[in-house]
Coordinates of C-alpha atoms in Angstrom, one line a residue:
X270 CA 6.6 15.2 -47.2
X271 CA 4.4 13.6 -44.3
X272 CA 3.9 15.3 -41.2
X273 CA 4.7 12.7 -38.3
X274 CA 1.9 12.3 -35.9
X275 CA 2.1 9.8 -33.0
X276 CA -1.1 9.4 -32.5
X277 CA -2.1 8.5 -36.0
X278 CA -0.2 5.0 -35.6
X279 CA 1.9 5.9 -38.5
X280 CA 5.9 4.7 -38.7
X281 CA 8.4 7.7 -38.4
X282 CA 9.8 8.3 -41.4
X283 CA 13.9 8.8 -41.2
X284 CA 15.9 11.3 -43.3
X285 CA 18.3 10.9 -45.3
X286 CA 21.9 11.9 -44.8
X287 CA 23.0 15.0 -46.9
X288 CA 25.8 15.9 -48.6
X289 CA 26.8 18.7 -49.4
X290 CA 29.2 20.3 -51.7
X291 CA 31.8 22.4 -50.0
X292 CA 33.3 25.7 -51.2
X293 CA 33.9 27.0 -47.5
X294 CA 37.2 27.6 -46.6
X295 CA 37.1 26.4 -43.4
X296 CA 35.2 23.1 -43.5
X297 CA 37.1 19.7 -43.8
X298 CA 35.6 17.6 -46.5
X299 CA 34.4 13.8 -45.3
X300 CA 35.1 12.9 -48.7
X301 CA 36.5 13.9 -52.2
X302 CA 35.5 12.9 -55.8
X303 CA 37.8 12.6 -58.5
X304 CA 36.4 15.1 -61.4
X305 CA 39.8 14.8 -63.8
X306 CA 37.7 13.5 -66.5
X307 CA 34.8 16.5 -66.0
X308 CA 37.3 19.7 -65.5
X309 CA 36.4 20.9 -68.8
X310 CA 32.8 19.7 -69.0
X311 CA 32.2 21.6 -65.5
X312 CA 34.1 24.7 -66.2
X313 CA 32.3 25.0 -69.5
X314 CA 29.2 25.0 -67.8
X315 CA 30.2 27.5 -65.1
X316 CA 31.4 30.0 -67.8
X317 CA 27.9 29.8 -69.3
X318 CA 26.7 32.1 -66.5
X319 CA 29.8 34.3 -67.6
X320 CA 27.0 37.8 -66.9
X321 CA 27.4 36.6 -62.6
X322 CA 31.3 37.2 -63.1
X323 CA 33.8 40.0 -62.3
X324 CA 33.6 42.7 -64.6
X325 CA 36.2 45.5 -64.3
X326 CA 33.3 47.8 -65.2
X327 CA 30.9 46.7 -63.8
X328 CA 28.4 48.9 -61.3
X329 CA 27.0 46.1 -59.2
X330 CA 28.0 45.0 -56.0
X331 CA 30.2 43.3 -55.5
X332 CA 29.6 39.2 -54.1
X333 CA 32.1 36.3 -54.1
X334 CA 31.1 35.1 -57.5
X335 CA 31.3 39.0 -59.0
X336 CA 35.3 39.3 -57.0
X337 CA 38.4 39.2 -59.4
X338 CA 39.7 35.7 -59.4
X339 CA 36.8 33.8 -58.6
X340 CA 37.0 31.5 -61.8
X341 CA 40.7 30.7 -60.9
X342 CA 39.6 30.2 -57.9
X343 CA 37.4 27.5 -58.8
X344 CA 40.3 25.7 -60.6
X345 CA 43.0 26.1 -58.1
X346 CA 40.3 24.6 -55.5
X347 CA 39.8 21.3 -57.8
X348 CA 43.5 21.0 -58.6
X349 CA 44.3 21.3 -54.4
X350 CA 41.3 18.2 -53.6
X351 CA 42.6 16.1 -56.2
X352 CA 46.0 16.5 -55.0
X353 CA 44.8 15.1 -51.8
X354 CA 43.5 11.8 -53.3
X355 CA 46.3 11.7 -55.7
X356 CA 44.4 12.8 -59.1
X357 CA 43.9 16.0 -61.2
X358 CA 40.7 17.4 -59.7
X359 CA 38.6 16.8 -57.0
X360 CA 35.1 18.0 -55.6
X361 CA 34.8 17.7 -51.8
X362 CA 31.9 17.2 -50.0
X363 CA 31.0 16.9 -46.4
X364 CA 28.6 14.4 -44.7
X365 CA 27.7 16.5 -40.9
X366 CA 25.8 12.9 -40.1
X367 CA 27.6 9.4 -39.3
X368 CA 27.3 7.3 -42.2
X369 CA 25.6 4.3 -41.9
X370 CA 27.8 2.0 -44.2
X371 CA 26.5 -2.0 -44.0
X372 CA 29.6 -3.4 -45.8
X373 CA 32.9 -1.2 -44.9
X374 CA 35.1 -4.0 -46.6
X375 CA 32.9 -3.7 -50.1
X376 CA 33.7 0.1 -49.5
X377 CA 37.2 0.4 -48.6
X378 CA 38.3 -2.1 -50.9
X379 CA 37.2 -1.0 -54.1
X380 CA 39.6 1.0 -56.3
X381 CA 40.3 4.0 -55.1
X382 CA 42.8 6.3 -53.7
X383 CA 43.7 6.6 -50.2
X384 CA 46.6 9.1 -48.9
X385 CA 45.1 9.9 -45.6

């Protein structure tokens, strides 16, 4: 990282946009990803950290990873994103910049699934 200073001639530097991966409930994704061929690959990895989970006896406090449900949670939110784009599972993400896109036709007509 370069601090920007005018007056030492140098050429601003821009930032990239950033994604980033949605689990709010209230946020509308820019895009979605199909994952159908990850589900188990992901979820296997999640489960690694099965200690963070709900545990009925557990003495922590509670957080949203530690509540009853959050697991299926997980699932049910991938199965509900792919519906949109007509798959199995998908990961949303959302974009709060305008994307800069040089060739919209290279993007828009490459397979994929559009049902919005």
């Amino acid at each position: 990282m370069v601090r920007y200073d005018h007056e030492a001639g140098l050429a601003a530097v821009p930032m990239p946009a950033i994604m980033h991966s949605l689990f709010s409930r209230r946020i509308v994704p820019s895009f979605i990803v199909d994952v159908s061929d990850f589900v188990e690959e992901k979820m296997k990895s999640i489960r690694a950290y099965g200690s963070q989970f709900y545990k009925a006896d557990s003495a922590e406090p509670v957080t949203r990873i530690s509540e009853r449900g959050f697991i299926e949670e997980i699932e049910s939110r991938m199965q509900y994103f792919g519906s949109l784009i007509g798959v199995d599972a998908g990961e949303p993400f959302y974009v709060r910049e305008a994307l800069n896109v040089d060739d919209p036709l290279a993007l828009l007509t490459r397979p994929m699934n559009i049902y919005s």
